[in-house]
Coordinates of C-alpha atoms and ligand atoms in Angstrom, one line a residue:
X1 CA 22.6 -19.4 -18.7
X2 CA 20.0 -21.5 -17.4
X3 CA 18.9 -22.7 -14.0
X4 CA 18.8 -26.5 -13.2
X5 CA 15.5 -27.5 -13.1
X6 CA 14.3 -28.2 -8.9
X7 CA 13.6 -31.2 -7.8
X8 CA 11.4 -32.9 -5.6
X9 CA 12.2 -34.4 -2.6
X10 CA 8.8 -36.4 -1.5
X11 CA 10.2 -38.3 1.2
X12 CA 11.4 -35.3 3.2
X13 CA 7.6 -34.3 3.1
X14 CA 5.4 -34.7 6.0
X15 CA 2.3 -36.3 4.2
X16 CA 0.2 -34.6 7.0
X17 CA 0.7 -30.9 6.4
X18 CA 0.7 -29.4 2.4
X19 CA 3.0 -26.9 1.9
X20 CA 3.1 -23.3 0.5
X21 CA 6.1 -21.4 -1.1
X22 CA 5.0 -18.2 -1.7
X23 CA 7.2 -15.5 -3.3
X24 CA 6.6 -11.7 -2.8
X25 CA 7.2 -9.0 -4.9
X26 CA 6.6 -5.0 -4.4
X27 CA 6.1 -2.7 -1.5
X28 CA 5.4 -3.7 2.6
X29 CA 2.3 -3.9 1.7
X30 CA 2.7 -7.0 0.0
X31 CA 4.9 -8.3 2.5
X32 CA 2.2 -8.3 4.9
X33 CA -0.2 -9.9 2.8
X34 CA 2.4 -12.7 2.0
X35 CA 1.8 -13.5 5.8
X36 CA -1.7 -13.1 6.7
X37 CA -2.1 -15.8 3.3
X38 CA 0.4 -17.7 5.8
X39 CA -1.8 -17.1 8.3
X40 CA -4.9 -18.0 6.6
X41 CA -3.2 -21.2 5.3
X42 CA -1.9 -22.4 8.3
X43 CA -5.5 -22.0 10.0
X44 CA -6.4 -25.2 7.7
X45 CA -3.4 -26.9 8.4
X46 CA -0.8 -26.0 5.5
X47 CA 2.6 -25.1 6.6
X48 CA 5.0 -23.0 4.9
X49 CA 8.1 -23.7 3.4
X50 CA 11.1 -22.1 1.9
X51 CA 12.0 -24.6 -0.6
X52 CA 9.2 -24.5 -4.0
X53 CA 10.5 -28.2 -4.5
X54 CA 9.0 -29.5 -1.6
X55 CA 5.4 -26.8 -2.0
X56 CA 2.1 -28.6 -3.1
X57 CA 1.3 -24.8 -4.0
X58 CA 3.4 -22.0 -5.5
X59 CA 2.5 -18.6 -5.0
X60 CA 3.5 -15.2 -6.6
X61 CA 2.1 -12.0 -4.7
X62 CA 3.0 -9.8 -7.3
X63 CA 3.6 -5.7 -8.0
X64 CA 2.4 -4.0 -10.7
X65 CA 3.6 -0.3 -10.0
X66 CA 6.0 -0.4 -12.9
X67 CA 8.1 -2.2 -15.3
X68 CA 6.8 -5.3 -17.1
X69 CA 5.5 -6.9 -13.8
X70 CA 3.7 -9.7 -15.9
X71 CA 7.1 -10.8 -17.2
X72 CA 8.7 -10.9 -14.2
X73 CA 6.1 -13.1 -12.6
X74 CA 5.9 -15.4 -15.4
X75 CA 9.7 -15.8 -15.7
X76 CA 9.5 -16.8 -11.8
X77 CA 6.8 -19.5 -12.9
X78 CA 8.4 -21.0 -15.8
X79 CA 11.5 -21.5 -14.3
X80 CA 9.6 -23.7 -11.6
X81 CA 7.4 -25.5 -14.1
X82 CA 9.3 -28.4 -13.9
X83 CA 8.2 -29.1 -10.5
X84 CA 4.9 -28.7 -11.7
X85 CA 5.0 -31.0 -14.8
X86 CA 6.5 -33.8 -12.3
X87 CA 4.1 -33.4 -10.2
X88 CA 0.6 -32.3 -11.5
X89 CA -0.9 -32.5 -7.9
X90 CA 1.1 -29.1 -7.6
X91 CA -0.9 -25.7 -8.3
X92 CA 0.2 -22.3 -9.0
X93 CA -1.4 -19.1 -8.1
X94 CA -1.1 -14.9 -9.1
X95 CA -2.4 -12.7 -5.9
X96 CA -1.6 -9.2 -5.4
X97 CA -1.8 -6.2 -7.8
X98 CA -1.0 -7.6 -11.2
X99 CA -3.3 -10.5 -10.0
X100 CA -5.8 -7.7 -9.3
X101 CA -5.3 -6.2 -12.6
X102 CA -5.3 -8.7 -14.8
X103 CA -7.8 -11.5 -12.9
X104 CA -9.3 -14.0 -15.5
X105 CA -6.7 -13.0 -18.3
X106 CA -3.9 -14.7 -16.7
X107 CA -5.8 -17.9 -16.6
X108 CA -6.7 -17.1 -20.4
X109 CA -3.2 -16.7 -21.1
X110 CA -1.3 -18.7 -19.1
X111 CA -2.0 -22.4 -18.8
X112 CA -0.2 -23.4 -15.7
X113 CA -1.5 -21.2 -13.7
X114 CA -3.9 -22.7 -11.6
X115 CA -5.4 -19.5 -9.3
X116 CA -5.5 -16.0 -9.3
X117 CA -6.6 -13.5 -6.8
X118 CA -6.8 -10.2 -5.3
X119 CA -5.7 -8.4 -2.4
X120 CA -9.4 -8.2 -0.8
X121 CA -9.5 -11.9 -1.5
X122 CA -6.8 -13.4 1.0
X123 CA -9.6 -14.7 3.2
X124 CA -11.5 -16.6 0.0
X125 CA -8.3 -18.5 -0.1
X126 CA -9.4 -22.0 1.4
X127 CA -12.2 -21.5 -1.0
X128 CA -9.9 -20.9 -4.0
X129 CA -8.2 -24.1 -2.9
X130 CA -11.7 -26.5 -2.5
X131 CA -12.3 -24.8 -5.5
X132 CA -9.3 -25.8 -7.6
X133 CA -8.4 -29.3 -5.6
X134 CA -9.9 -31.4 -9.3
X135 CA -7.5 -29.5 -11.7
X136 CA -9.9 -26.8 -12.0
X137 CA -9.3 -23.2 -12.5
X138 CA -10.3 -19.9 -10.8
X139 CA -9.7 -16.3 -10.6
X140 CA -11.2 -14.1 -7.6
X141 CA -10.8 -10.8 -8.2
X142 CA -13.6 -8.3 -6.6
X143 CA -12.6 -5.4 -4.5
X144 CA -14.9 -4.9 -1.7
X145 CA -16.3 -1.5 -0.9
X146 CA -15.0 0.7 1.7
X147 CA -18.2 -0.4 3.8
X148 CA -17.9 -3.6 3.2
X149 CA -14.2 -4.1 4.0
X150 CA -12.6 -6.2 6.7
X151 CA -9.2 -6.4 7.8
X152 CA -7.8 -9.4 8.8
X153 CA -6.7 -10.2 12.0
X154 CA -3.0 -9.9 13.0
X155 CA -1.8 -13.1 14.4
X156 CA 2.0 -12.7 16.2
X157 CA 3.1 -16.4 15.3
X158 CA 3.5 -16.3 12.2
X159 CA 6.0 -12.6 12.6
X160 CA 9.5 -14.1 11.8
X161 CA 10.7 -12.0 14.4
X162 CA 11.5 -9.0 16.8
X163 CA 10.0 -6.3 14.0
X164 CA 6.9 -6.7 12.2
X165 CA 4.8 -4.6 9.9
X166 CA 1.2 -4.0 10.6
X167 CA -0.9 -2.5 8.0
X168 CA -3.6 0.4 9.3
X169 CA -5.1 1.1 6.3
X170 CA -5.6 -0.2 2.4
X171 CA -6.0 1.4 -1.1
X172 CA -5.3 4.8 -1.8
X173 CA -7.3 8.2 -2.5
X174 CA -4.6 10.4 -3.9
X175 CA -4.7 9.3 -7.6
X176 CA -1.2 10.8 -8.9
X177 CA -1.1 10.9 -12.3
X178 CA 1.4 8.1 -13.1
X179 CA 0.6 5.6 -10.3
X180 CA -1.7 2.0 -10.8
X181 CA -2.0 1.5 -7.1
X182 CA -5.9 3.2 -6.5
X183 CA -6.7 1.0 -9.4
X184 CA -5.2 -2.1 -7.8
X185 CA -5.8 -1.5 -4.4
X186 CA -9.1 0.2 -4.2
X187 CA -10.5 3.4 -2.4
X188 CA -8.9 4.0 1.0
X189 CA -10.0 2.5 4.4
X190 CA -8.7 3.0 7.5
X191 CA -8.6 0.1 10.0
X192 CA -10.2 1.2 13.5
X193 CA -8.1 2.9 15.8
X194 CA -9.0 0.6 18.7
X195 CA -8.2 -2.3 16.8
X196 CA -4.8 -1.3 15.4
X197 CA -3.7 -1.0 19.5
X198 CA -5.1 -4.4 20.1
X199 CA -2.6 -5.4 17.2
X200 CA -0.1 -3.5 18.6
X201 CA -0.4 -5.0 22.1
X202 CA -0.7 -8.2 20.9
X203 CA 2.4 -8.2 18.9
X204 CA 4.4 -6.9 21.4
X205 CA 3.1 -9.7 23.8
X206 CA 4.0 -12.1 21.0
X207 CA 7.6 -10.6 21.3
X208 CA 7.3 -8.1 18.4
X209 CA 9.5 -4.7 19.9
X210 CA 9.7 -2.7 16.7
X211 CA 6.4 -2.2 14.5
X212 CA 6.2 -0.4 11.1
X213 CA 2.5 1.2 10.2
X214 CA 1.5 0.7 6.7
X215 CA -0.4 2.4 4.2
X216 CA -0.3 3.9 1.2
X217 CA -0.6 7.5 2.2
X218 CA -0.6 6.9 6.0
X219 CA -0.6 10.4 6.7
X220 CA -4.2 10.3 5.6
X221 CA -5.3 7.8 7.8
X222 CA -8.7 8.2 9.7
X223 CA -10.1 10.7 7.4
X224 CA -12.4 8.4 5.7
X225 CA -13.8 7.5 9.5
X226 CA -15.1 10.7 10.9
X227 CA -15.2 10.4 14.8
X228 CA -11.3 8.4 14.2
X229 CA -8.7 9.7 15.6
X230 CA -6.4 11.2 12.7
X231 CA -2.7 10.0 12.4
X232 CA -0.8 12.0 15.0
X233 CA -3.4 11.1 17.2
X234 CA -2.3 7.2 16.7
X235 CA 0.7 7.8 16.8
X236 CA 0.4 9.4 20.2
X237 CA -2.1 6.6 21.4
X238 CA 0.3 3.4 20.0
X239 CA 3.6 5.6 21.8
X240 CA 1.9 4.6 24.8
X241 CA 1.7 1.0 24.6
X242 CA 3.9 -0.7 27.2
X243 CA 6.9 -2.7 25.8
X244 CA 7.2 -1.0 22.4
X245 CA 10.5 0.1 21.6
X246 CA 10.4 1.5 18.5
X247 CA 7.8 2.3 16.0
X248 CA 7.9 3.7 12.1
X249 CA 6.0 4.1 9.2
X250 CA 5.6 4.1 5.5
X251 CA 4.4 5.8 3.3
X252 CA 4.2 9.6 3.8
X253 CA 2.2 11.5 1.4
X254 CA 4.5 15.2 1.7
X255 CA 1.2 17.0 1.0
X256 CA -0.7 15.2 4.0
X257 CA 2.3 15.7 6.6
X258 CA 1.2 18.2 8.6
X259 CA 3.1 19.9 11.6
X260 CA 1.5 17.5 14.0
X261 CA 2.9 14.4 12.4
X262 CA 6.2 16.2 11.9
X263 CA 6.4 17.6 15.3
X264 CA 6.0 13.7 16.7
X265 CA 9.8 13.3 16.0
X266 CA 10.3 15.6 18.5
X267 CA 7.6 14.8 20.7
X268 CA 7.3 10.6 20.7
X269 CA 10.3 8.9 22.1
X270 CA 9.6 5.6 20.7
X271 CA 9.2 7.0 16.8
X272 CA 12.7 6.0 15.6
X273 CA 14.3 8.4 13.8
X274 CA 13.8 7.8 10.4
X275 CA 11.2 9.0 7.5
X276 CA 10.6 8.2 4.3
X277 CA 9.0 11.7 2.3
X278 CA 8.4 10.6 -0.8
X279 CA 9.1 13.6 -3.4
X280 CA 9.1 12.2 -6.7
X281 CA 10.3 15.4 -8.7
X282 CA 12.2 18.8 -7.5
X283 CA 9.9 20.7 -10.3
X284 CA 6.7 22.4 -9.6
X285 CA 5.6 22.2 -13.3
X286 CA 6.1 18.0 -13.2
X287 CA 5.0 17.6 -9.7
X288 CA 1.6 19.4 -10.9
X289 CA 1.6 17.2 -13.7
X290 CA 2.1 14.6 -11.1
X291 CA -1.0 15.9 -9.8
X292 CA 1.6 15.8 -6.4
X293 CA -0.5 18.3 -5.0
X294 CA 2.2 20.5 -3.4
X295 CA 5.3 22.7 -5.0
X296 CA 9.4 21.9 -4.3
X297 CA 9.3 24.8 -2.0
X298 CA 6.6 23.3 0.4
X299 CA 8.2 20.0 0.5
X300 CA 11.7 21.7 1.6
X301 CA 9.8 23.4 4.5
X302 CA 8.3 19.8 5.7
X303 CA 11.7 18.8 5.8
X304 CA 13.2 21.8 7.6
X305 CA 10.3 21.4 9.9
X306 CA 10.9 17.8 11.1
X307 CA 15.0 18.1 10.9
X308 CA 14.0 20.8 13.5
X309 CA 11.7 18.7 15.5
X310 CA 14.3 15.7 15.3
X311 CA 18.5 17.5 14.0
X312 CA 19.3 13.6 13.5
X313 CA 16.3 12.1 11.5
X314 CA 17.2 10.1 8.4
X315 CA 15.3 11.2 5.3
X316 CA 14.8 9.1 2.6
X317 CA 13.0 9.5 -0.4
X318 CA 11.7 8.2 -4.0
X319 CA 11.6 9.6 -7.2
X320 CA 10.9 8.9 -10.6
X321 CA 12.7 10.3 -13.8
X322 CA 11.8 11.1 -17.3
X323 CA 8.1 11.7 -16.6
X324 CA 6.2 12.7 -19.8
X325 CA 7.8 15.8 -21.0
X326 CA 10.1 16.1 -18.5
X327 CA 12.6 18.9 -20.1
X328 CA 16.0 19.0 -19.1
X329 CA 15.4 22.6 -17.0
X330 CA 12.8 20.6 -15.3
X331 CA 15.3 17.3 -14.5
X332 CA 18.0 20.1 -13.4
X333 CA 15.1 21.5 -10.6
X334 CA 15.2 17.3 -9.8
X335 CA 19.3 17.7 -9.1
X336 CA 19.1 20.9 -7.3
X337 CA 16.4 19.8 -4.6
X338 CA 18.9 16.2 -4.1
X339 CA 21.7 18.7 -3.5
X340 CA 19.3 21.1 -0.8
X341 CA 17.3 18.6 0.6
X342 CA 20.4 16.1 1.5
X343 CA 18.7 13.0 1.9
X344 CA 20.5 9.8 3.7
X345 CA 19.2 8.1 1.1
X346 CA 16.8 7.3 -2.1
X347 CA 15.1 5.4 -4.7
X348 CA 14.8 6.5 -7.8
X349 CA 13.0 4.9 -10.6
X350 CA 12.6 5.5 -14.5
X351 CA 9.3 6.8 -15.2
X352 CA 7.0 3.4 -17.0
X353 CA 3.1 4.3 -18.0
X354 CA 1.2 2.1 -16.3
X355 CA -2.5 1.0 -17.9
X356 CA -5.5 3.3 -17.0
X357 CA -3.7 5.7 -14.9
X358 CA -3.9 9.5 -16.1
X359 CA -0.5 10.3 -17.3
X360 CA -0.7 6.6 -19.4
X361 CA -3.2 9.2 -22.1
X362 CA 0.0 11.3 -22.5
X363 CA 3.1 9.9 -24.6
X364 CA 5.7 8.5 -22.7
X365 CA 7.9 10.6 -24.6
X366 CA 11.5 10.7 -22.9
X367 CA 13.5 8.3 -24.3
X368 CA 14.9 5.5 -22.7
X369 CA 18.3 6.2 -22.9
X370 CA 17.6 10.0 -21.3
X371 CA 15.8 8.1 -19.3
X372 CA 18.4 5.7 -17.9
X373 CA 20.9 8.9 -18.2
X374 CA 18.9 10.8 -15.7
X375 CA 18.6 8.4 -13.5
X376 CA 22.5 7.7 -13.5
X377 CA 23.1 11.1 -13.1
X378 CA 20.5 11.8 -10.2
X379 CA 22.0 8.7 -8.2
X380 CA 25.4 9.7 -8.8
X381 CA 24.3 13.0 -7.1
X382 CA 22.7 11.3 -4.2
X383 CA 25.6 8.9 -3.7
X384 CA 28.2 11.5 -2.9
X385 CA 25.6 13.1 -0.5
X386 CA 24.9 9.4 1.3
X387 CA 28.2 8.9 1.7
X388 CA 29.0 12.5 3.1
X389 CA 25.9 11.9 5.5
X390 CA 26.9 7.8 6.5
X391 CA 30.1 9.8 7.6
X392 CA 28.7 11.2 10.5
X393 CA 28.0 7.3 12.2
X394 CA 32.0 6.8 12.5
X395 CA 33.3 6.6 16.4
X396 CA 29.0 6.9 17.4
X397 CA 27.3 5.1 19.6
X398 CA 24.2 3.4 18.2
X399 CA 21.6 1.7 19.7
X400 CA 21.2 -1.5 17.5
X401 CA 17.9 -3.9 17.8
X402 CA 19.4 -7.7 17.0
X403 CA 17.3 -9.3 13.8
X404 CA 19.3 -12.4 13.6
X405 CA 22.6 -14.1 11.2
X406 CA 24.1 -11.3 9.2
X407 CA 23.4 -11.8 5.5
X408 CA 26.7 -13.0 4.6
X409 CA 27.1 -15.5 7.1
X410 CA 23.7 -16.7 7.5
X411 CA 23.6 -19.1 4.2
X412 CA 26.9 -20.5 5.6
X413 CA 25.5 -24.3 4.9
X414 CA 24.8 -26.5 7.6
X415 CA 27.2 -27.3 10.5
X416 CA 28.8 -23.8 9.8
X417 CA 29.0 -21.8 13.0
X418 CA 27.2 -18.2 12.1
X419 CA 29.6 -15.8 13.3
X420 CA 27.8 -12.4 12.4
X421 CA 24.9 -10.7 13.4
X422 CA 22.8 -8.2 11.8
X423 CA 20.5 -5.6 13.4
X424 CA 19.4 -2.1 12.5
X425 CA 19.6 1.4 14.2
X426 CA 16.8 3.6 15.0
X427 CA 17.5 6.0 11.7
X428 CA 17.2 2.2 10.3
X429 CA 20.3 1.4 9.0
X430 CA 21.7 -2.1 8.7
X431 CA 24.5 -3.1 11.4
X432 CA 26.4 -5.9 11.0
X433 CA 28.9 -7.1 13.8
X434 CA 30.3 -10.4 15.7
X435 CA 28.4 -11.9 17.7
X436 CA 29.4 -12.1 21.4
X437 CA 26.7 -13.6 22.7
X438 CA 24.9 -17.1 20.6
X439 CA 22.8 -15.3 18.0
X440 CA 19.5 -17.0 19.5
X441 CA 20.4 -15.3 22.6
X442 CA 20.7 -11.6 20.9
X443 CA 17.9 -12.1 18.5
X444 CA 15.3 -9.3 19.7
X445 CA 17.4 -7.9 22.5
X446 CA 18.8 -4.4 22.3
X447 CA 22.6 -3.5 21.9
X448 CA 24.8 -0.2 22.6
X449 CA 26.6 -0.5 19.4
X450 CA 30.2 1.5 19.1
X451 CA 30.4 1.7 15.3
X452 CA 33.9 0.9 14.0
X453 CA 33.2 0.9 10.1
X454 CA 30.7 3.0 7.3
X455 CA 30.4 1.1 4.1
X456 CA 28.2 2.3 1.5
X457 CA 24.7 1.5 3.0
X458 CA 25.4 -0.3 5.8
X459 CA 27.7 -0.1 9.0
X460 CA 29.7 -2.3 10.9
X461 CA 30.2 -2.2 14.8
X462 CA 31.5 -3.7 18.3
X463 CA 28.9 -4.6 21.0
X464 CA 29.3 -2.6 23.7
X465 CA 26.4 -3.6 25.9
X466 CA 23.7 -6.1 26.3
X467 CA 20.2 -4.4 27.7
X468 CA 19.4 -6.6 31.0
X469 CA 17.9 -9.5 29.5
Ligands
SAH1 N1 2.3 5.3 -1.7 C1 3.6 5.6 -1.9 C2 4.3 5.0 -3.1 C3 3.8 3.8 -3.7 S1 4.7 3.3 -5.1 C4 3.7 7.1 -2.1 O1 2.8 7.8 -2.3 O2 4.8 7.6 -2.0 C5 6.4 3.4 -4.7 C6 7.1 4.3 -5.6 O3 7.1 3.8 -6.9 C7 6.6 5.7 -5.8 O4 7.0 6.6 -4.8 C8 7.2 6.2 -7.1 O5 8.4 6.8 -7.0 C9 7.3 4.9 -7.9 N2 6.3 4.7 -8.9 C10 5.0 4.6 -8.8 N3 4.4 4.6 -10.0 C11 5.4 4.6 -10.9 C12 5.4 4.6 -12.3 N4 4.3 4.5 -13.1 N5 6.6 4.7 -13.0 C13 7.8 4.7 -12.2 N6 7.8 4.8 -10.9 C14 6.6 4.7 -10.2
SF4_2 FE1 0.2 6.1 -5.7 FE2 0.1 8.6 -5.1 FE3 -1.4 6.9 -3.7 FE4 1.2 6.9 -3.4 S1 -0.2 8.5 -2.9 S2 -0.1 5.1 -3.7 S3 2.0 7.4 -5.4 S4 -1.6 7.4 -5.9
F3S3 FE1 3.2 -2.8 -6.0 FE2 0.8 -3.2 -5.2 FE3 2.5 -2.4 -3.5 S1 1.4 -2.3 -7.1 S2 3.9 -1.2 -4.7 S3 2.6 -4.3 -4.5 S4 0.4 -1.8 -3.6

């Protein structure tokens, strides 16, 4: 089946302002990114919009960890060319980490694409646009140094709302076997400790209550600025900034999470209760071909460790099947660790060789269909665990931070009275339930939530009580 071609609408368009769509794919990290280009943008008077047929520029911020990311960006393109073709003024760009790995060859190879550039280069981006305003084309891909990198600034407007994700470090020193993002993201800095509470602070003053740290291995943070404090030490020093009510983070490297960071659970009250350890195999031969840098054994004692600094924390992990030479002995340590560790929940991905990386010289030899049966098999086996552990929400209280429109009712068309709301608990689970209150009004306030229903990943509940407003 194909999609209708989009149309235009000019006369809806505010001549003033241009417009930018921009469509994100991958992890948090490019979620972040996709605002501070926002950000940057808006600094030169562009506006964003949800709509590509009303953008004067498309973007993709792309994700090249696995797959055929190149495919999935171009499909996203074509399918908007006709926008393009009726209206030539309009340019399309490639950022992020295929963006980054590819640079001038997507120009090569791709006609309509008008820009490409990489992570480091956000803040080129009015360049990139003087640059290209004539119909002509450029591709911006240098990653700085670690000494020469500079974070940009966070700037609380543009957060859509009462959560927001601030990045405290970029790029990545661990270098497992099978993974692109070193390569794409560059050598690991860590953003000053001084300045990631100055973000902090000023995001809670813009009305931000719940902020996520990201990094790729955030438990490593600091250590490439000696005289930093390390991560537990941040944590500490953001759990004291007034007006925060909750704070997480992603991603945890198991084989950086030391008691310290563990024992926070315990120790913070504003760490909500959830963690994502990525494990990525239950055996020790894979995970030291993995170049993981720890044994299944090690990572079951981090976990026993925090469920004993914090008996309710959520654990969530990833991890990838069909690795090369992955035996079936070695998938069956996989199952047994699911069935010890009983995580709430996972992702769990079929292992692709990814360009340049070290396990890309060795032949991706599972097949496909082992592949995909693994993968069946290991979510079938973590299903029947997330549904025994969502069991234990029934009758509970919960306290519930208000997002906005529940999902279902929020595209209810104009006119339609949104009747649901959506919010998440501090093991970060998604609540939806009626709204009592207008949803404007509940957006960003806290609820004492009595939960009535489990469904598979979600729950549904009753508002108990408003916080004081
Ligand atoms: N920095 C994070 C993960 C980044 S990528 C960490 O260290 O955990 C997110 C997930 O994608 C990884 O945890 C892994 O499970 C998966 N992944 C990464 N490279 C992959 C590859 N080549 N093939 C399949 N899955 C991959
Ligand atoms: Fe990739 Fe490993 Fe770094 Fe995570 S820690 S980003 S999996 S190299
Ligand atoms: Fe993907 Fe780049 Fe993130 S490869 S997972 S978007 S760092």
């Amino acid at each position: 089946m194909t999609e209708p071609a989009p149309s235009r609408i000019d006369d809806a368009c505010d001549s003033a302002n241009r417009r930018v769509h921009v469509i994100t794919y991958g992890c948090q990290m490019n979620v972040y990114d996709s605002r501070r280009i926002v950000q940057v943008l808006g600094a030169q008077g562009w506006v964003e919009t949800g709509d590509p047929a009303m953008a004067d520029l498309v973007l993709v911020n792309s994700c090249s960890v696995r797959d055929r990311p190149e495919q999935k960006i171009l499909g996203t393109l074509s399918r908007l060319l006709p926008l393009k073709e009726a209206h030539p003024g309009v340019r399309f760009g490639v950022c992020g980490c295929v963006a980054q790995q590819h640079g001038q060859a997507l120009l090569d190879k791709v006609p309509y694409i008008d820009l490409v550039f990489g992570p480091d280069r956000i803040a080129d981006l009015p360049a990139i646009l003087a640059a290209t305003e004539d119909g002509r084309r450029e591709s911006r891909t240098t990653l700085d140094a670690p000494s020469d990198y500079s974070f940009l600034d966070v700037d609380p407007s543009v957060e859509p709302g009462p959560t927001a994700f601030l990045t405290i470090m970029k790029g990545c020193d661990r270098f497992c076997a099978y993974c692109i993002v070193p390569y794409v993201r560059g050598r690991q800095v860590s953003k000053a400790a001084d300045r990631v509470l100055a973000e902090v602070q000023s995001l809670v003053a813009g009305g931000v209550r719940e902020v996520t740290l990201l990094g790729q291995n955030v438990n490593a943070y600091g250590k490439d600025r000696p005289g930093e404090p390390d991560f537990p030490s941040l944590l500490s020093r953001i759990a004291a900034v007034p007006g925060l009510d909750r704070l997480r983070f992603v991603t945890s490297h198991p084989a950086d999470a030391d008691d310290r960071m563990l024992d926070s659970f315990g120790a913070l009250p504003v760490l909500a209760e959830s963690l994502h350890l990525p494990v990525q195999s239950g055996s020790d031969t894979v995970l030291a071909r993995m170049r993981r840098g720890y044994t299944a054994a090690q990572y079951l004692e981090r976990l026993a460790r925090v469920r004993r600094a914090c008996p309710d924390i959520a654990l969530s992990t990833d991890f990838i099947v069909g690795f090369p030479g992955e035996t079936d002995a070695e998938f069956d340590a996989t199952l047994r660790l699911v069935e010890t560790a009983r995580f709430d929940s996972m992702f769990s991905f079929k292992y692709s060789p990814r360009p340049g990386t070290l396990a890309a010289r060795t032949i991706d030899d599972v097949p496909e269909a082992l592949k995909a049966q693994r993968l069946a098999r290991l979510q079938a086996v973590q299903d029947r665990i997330t549904i025994q552990r969502m069991a234990r929400y029934l009758g509970r209280e919960e306290e519930v931070l208000i997002e906005g429109p529940s999902r279902d009712t929020r595209s209810g068309g104009r006119g339609k009275a949104i009747l649901e709301m959506q919010g998440r608990t501090r093991t970060n689970l998604t609540v939806n339930l009626p709204a009592d209150i207008p949803i404007r009004e509940a957006r960003g306030r806290l609820a004492r939530v009595r939960i009535d229903e489990v469904l598979v990943h979600s729950l549904r509940g009753t508002v108990l009580a408003w916080e004081a407003a």
